[in-house]
XYZ file of C-alpha atoms in Angstrom:
428
model
C 1.423 0.676 -4.994
C 1.166 4.038 -6.809
C 3.035 5.052 -9.475
C 2.783 8.451 -12.170
C 4.156 8.922 -15.655
C 6.828 11.184 -14.699
C 8.684 9.281 -12.171
C 8.905 5.935 -14.443
C 9.894 8.152 -17.192
C 13.341 8.360 -15.274
C 14.155 4.726 -16.450
C 11.970 4.375 -19.132
C 11.286 6.463 -21.800
C 7.455 6.215 -22.160
C 7.093 9.911 -24.646
C 5.444 7.819 -27.509
C 3.162 5.935 -24.624
C -0.192 6.534 -24.221
C -2.100 6.392 -20.984
C -4.353 4.081 -22.029
C -2.035 1.746 -23.475
C -0.228 1.949 -20.095
C -3.052 0.929 -18.734
C -3.554 -2.126 -20.482
C -0.104 -3.453 -20.369
C 0.279 -2.789 -16.497
C -3.110 -5.540 -16.519
C -1.939 -7.478 -18.790
C 1.766 -8.211 -16.596
C -0.710 -8.843 -13.696
C 0.233 -5.720 -12.178
C -3.707 -4.701 -11.917
C -4.396 -0.480 -12.307
C -6.810 -0.153 -9.474
C -7.072 3.840 -10.576
C -5.644 6.900 -13.025
C -5.688 10.098 -12.987
C -5.131 11.988 -15.640
C -4.212 15.998 -14.198
C -5.095 18.479 -15.837
C -3.343 22.389 -14.944
C -6.266 24.672 -16.652
C -5.413 27.062 -19.079
C -4.122 30.144 -18.207
C -2.943 29.284 -15.305
C 1.062 30.405 -15.654
C 4.663 30.616 -13.343
C 4.725 34.205 -12.028
C 7.662 35.440 -10.231
C 6.920 37.656 -7.533
C 8.608 41.321 -8.259
C 7.433 42.852 -4.717
C 5.294 41.822 -1.642
C 3.293 43.985 1.126
C 0.996 44.251 3.869
C -2.366 45.568 2.370
C -3.258 49.089 3.640
C -6.283 48.137 4.939
C -5.936 44.849 6.275
C -3.427 42.453 8.390
C -3.815 39.130 6.682
C -4.120 39.849 2.542
C -0.047 41.547 0.871
C -0.192 42.809 -1.504
C 1.831 41.527 -4.574
C 3.308 42.933 -7.596
C 4.193 39.214 -9.723
C 5.391 39.215 -13.843
C 3.204 37.409 -15.525
C 5.545 37.003 -18.925
C 3.053 39.145 -20.550
C 3.576 41.913 -17.841
C 3.050 42.599 -14.214
C 0.663 42.321 -12.618
C -0.647 43.391 -8.908
C -2.524 40.637 -7.080
C -3.795 40.815 -3.686
C -3.342 37.336 -1.606
C -4.268 36.655 1.574
C -1.748 33.229 2.061
C 1.488 34.240 4.408
C 4.162 32.090 3.086
C 3.646 33.587 -0.267
C 6.186 36.945 1.272
C 8.744 33.543 0.932
C 8.425 33.357 -2.392
C 10.211 33.820 -5.511
C 8.310 31.737 -8.265
C 4.299 30.700 -7.608
C 1.630 30.079 -9.392
C -0.690 32.826 -11.233
C -3.802 31.838 -12.247
C -4.936 35.076 -14.651
C -7.482 36.901 -15.717
C -10.091 34.210 -17.651
C -8.302 30.740 -16.087
C -11.125 28.671 -14.789
C -10.327 26.385 -12.224
C -11.257 22.895 -10.725
C -15.251 23.113 -9.656
C -15.776 26.019 -12.233
C -14.440 28.816 -10.325
C -13.558 31.513 -13.255
C -10.395 33.797 -12.407
C -11.491 37.543 -12.738
C -10.726 41.614 -12.106
C -11.577 41.608 -8.198
C -11.312 44.769 -5.861
C -10.547 43.430 -2.071
C -10.626 45.899 0.367
C -10.925 48.678 -1.971
C -6.827 47.181 -3.688
C -7.191 45.751 -7.362
C -6.677 42.202 -8.049
C -5.448 41.189 -11.245
C -6.096 37.309 -11.009
C -4.586 34.753 -8.292
C -1.856 33.130 -6.631
C -2.457 29.470 -6.685
C -2.316 26.815 -3.400
C -1.930 22.858 -5.203
C -5.722 21.907 -3.910
C -7.051 25.022 -5.824
C -5.235 23.800 -8.920
C -6.380 20.121 -8.287
C -3.275 19.047 -7.008
C -2.646 16.455 -4.152
C -2.600 19.469 -0.739
C 1.512 19.882 0.012
C 0.974 22.180 2.839
C -0.385 25.279 4.135
C -0.870 28.559 1.963
C 0.158 29.022 -1.717
C 2.022 26.678 -4.181
C 6.284 27.570 -4.075
C 7.728 26.440 -7.175
C 11.252 26.326 -7.453
C 13.613 24.318 -10.519
C 13.251 21.243 -10.292
C 10.972 20.326 -11.373
C 13.202 22.639 -14.340
C 14.175 25.443 -15.566
C 11.798 28.071 -13.978
C 10.420 31.786 -16.765
C 7.956 33.394 -15.773
C 4.772 33.321 -18.368
C 5.240 29.637 -18.570
C 2.410 27.470 -18.930
C 1.922 25.136 -15.347
C 0.571 22.391 -17.738
C 3.923 22.274 -19.837
C 5.993 20.667 -16.822
C 5.135 16.733 -16.786
C 5.759 16.098 -13.266
C 3.176 18.464 -12.753
C 0.961 17.763 -15.238
C 1.638 14.347 -14.515
C -0.322 11.301 -14.444
C -0.900 9.558 -11.071
C -2.027 5.313 -11.356
C -2.576 3.002 -8.285
C -1.271 -0.479 -8.923
C -2.768 -3.425 -6.622
C -0.388 -6.007 -6.418
C 0.096 -8.693 -4.139
C 1.309 -10.077 -1.520
C 4.334 -11.545 -3.496
C 4.947 -9.101 -5.960
C 7.741 -7.238 -3.206
C 9.848 -6.529 -6.034
C 7.120 -3.999 -7.696
C 7.357 -1.908 -4.171
C 8.716 0.600 -6.299
C 8.855 2.974 -9.121
C 12.339 1.316 -10.524
C 10.675 -1.897 -10.163
C 7.584 -1.477 -11.815
C 9.561 0.174 -14.222
C 11.603 -2.702 -14.900
C 8.819 -4.899 -15.198
C 7.258 -1.930 -17.518
C 10.307 -2.314 -19.343
C 10.769 -5.512 -20.826
C 6.558 -5.808 -21.549
C 7.330 -2.488 -23.922
C 10.120 -4.359 -25.037
C 12.058 -0.672 -23.763
C 15.223 -0.653 -22.670
C 15.812 0.531 -18.644
C 17.509 4.027 -18.828
C 20.849 3.631 -16.688
C 21.319 5.289 -13.659
C 24.785 7.035 -13.058
C 25.962 8.395 -10.307
C 29.521 9.857 -9.050
C 30.258 11.532 -6.434
C 30.565 15.520 -4.968
C 34.201 15.789 -3.867
C 32.907 18.057 -1.251
C 33.950 15.418 1.975
C 37.360 14.650 0.988
C 37.267 12.492 4.581
C 37.155 9.030 4.508
C 34.147 7.515 6.913
C 36.381 5.048 9.430
C 37.972 8.486 10.835
C 35.035 9.543 12.292
C 32.864 6.066 12.685
C 33.842 2.083 13.164
C 31.574 -0.706 13.731
C 30.890 -3.865 15.450
C 29.554 -7.052 14.498
C 28.293 -10.235 17.161
C 26.733 -12.711 16.366
C 27.160 -14.295 12.451
C 25.106 -11.334 9.914
C 22.462 -12.977 7.458
C 21.263 -9.527 6.602
C 23.032 -7.015 4.185
C 23.822 -3.598 5.612
C 25.729 -0.228 4.138
C 26.167 2.778 6.289
C 26.778 6.197 5.144
C 27.415 9.456 6.967
C 27.057 13.046 6.147
C 27.492 16.113 7.809
C 24.208 18.742 7.083
C 24.386 22.155 6.685
C 21.048 22.902 5.452
C 18.152 21.294 4.462
C 15.554 22.830 1.850
C 12.150 21.887 0.689
C 13.093 20.199 -2.401
C 8.991 21.237 -4.645
C 9.401 17.996 -7.178
C 9.661 16.056 -3.738
C 6.680 17.449 -1.969
C 5.054 16.824 -4.714
C 5.375 13.465 -5.887
C 4.516 12.406 -2.068
C 1.727 13.936 -1.944
C 0.608 11.989 -4.945
C 1.559 8.871 -3.801
C 0.778 9.585 -0.730
C 3.107 9.458 1.621
C 4.050 13.221 2.569
C 5.944 14.072 5.595
C 6.603 16.555 7.824
C 10.256 16.176 7.790
C 12.747 17.571 5.366
C 15.037 14.653 5.684
C 12.529 11.760 6.298
C 10.654 13.453 3.251
C 13.811 12.278 1.128
C 14.301 9.002 2.583
C 11.052 8.368 1.593
C 11.459 9.824 -1.299
C 15.009 7.090 -2.336
C 13.006 4.505 -0.948
C 9.730 4.690 -3.079
C 12.092 4.838 -6.135
C 15.196 2.368 -5.791
C 12.777 -0.676 -3.228
C 15.924 0.067 -0.930
C 15.272 0.281 2.845
C 16.599 3.730 3.552
C 16.822 4.848 7.235
C 18.451 8.142 9.114
C 20.169 8.236 12.475
C 21.203 10.937 14.674
C 24.838 10.469 15.343
C 24.673 12.093 18.113
C 23.381 8.690 20.274
C 26.410 6.473 18.448
C 28.324 9.198 19.871
C 31.620 7.113 22.172
C 34.503 10.378 23.070
C 35.366 11.408 19.592
C 33.693 8.692 17.406
C 31.334 6.748 16.262
C 30.172 3.504 17.158
C 27.727 1.298 15.928
C 27.437 -1.828 17.407
C 24.771 -4.749 15.131
C 23.868 -7.502 17.374
C 22.272 -10.902 15.391
C 19.681 -12.109 17.975
C 18.937 -14.916 15.824
C 17.780 -15.684 12.798
C 16.064 -12.600 11.019
C 15.664 -10.613 13.905
C 19.389 -7.491 13.983
C 19.742 -5.048 16.587
C 21.719 -1.666 15.494
C 22.977 -0.427 19.137
C 24.202 3.141 19.666
C 26.248 3.691 23.424
C 24.571 -0.568 24.998
C 20.855 1.651 23.899
C 18.762 -0.664 21.229
C 18.003 1.934 18.418
C 16.190 0.277 16.154
C 15.948 -3.704 14.856
C 16.987 -4.097 11.019
C 13.922 -3.585 8.865
C 11.246 -3.934 10.900
C 11.604 -0.427 13.665
C 13.271 2.397 14.725
C 13.977 3.732 18.054
C 11.933 7.995 17.732
C 14.690 9.737 19.883
C 18.110 8.602 17.327
C 15.821 9.030 14.038
C 17.632 12.228 12.829
C 15.310 14.895 12.342
C 15.500 18.449 10.754
C 17.696 19.673 13.783
C 20.473 16.782 13.218
C 23.950 18.235 12.041
C 25.796 14.939 11.266
C 23.603 11.870 10.216
C 24.267 7.594 9.842
C 22.625 6.577 6.697
C 21.195 2.759 7.185
C 20.501 1.146 4.318
C 18.825 -3.291 4.582
C 18.447 -6.120 3.425
C 16.873 -8.941 4.688
C 15.343 -12.251 3.579
C 11.597 -11.550 3.838
C 11.006 -15.465 4.661
C 13.438 -15.046 8.005
C 12.334 -11.936 9.268
C 8.840 -12.368 8.679
C 9.497 -15.540 10.248
C 11.052 -14.196 13.689
C 8.615 -11.599 13.474
C 5.449 -13.729 14.273
C 6.637 -15.294 16.878
C 7.612 -12.287 18.712
C 5.803 -8.887 19.763
C 8.252 -6.580 18.095
C 5.833 -3.504 16.706
C 6.623 -2.970 13.369
C 6.637 0.617 11.120
C 5.487 1.408 7.741
C 9.041 0.599 6.397
C 8.470 -2.989 7.441
C 5.189 -3.318 5.153
C 7.792 -2.902 2.031
C 11.375 -4.887 3.960
C 8.552 -8.304 4.935
C 7.823 -8.118 1.683
C 11.020 -8.398 0.336
C 12.903 -5.074 -0.110
C 15.666 -4.325 -3.015
C 19.098 -5.909 -2.260
C 20.724 -3.672 -4.265
C 21.698 -1.692 -1.158
C 24.872 0.109 -3.390
C 20.977 1.862 -6.447
C 19.748 2.435 -2.939
C 22.368 4.717 -1.465
C 23.524 6.440 -4.759
C 20.219 7.217 -5.825
C 20.489 8.572 -1.806
C 23.303 10.911 -2.425
C 22.526 12.133 -5.841
C 19.053 13.929 -3.899
C 20.956 15.357 -1.013
C 23.966 16.461 -2.882
C 21.190 17.990 -6.336
C 18.828 18.760 -3.829
C 20.275 19.899 -0.350
C 23.680 21.333 1.501
C 24.879 17.808 2.658
C 28.864 16.963 2.669
C 29.179 12.827 2.403
C 31.888 11.337 3.637
C 33.593 9.017 1.470
C 32.393 5.216 1.732
C 31.028 3.386 3.980
C 31.096 1.175 6.814
C 29.232 -2.607 5.876
C 28.290 -6.172 6.130
C 27.774 -8.200 3.139
C 25.991 -11.715 1.984
C 27.523 -13.344 0.267
C 24.347 -15.985 -1.375
C 24.632 -18.662 -2.929
C 22.620 -17.818 -6.125
C 19.301 -20.218 -6.587
C 18.804 -21.900 -10.147
C 15.425 -21.910 -11.170
C 14.304 -24.926 -13.877
C 11.921 -23.298 -16.678
C 10.339 -25.830 -18.740
C 8.201 -23.370 -22.344
C 5.351 -25.757 -21.848
C 4.847 -25.118 -18.450
C 4.869 -22.028 -18.547
C 2.241 -21.718 -21.783
C 0.346 -24.164 -19.557
C 0.450 -21.138 -16.350
C -0.445 -18.272 -18.202
C -3.428 -19.647 -21.815
C -0.718 -18.597 -24.637
C 2.039 -19.496 -26.793
C 5.740 -17.925 -26.348
C 8.169 -19.257 -27.440
C 11.853 -20.058 -25.607
C 13.542 -16.999 -27.650
C 11.049 -15.181 -26.442
C 10.985 -16.798 -22.458
C 15.062 -16.459 -22.227
C 14.645 -12.327 -23.445
C 12.324 -11.538 -20.933
C 14.233 -12.776 -18.677
C 17.296 -12.164 -19.463
C 15.553 -8.105 -19.638
C 14.548 -8.539 -15.779
C 17.706 -9.221 -14.609
C 18.032 -12.790 -14.384
C 21.065 -15.169 -15.454
C 19.991 -17.584 -18.480
C 22.040 -21.017 -19.185
C 20.630 -23.102 -21.765
C 20.484 -26.660 -21.874
């Protein structure tokens, strides 16, 4: 599991916590640190505002740009094709020393003076995030020409890779790790709040319906949205690259980001595969305990928590999308799938180890980033199946806890830790 310091900071205040303390704390609570990578953006690398961009008079693949770097306007020759689409970029000014001891100096390229370099992510020691130079946007904060790129915590971040045991599915998300960390550091979790933007007044029931066949031992929530335009968010693209979860699809990147953040299994389907005349019809069918299929027009479009049809997977050209949040108890799923020859996808790794059952949290977080970074309108309400589960009671003996962990912990401390982890505790 890979997390970043700034991403964890969405849920817990780490302002007074050093990376050394994080390292020691993770190891102390059983989340073994495999590696820590502190990203250091070089000095004299600043935010630049592209004022103009014209073809080089003597080179087809070069552009001559005028860029505001705060201290003045600089002429910089750039060979990246995507610079023509950029408003804000990362500029290494004269005297900057990039990774590999590459010093930026005055240069003349094909007879044209160049006073600096427009940088790609890789040239700054960041994970690669696509071809060409790095195009910035305000998802990382307010952009100001001349501002040091190192001053943005989401860029000068710390990447931490944790080695999790198979039974720690609860920590396969940023939120899950932050929850454990908050208890260990005795810090409160930040409360997540979301209120839907009322662009869309129509309720989902006017457009879609769901039919259930068989008893469901799963929680399933479906939300409907219309997509006007999809744009790349620099923050989402960068963070996904940092945790090795990059995706070429803008829509699938949003889903991957929300799933990695919340731990809730999220998928997206193109609604055209479920259209029956003028209405969207979803059919969920339980084949056996732990195996539930989602059908559209009589065709299996997904096995919940296991896989999804390539055809109905919503891509960047989809105009209307059905979002699915799901939870099946991992023991039921793994046992059932092991008896069958099912193809599994990347999300099965999370669902088979115990994904986050708080589907409301997952869909609300997804809705928040959709409305913040995209031109997407979500219908009010959702289609849902919820299982009324009996909560299991676990007796806890103080002396047994002490014997297992090898250190003295009093009863009050144990109760406090359990309550902060979300357990309801009753004393006998």
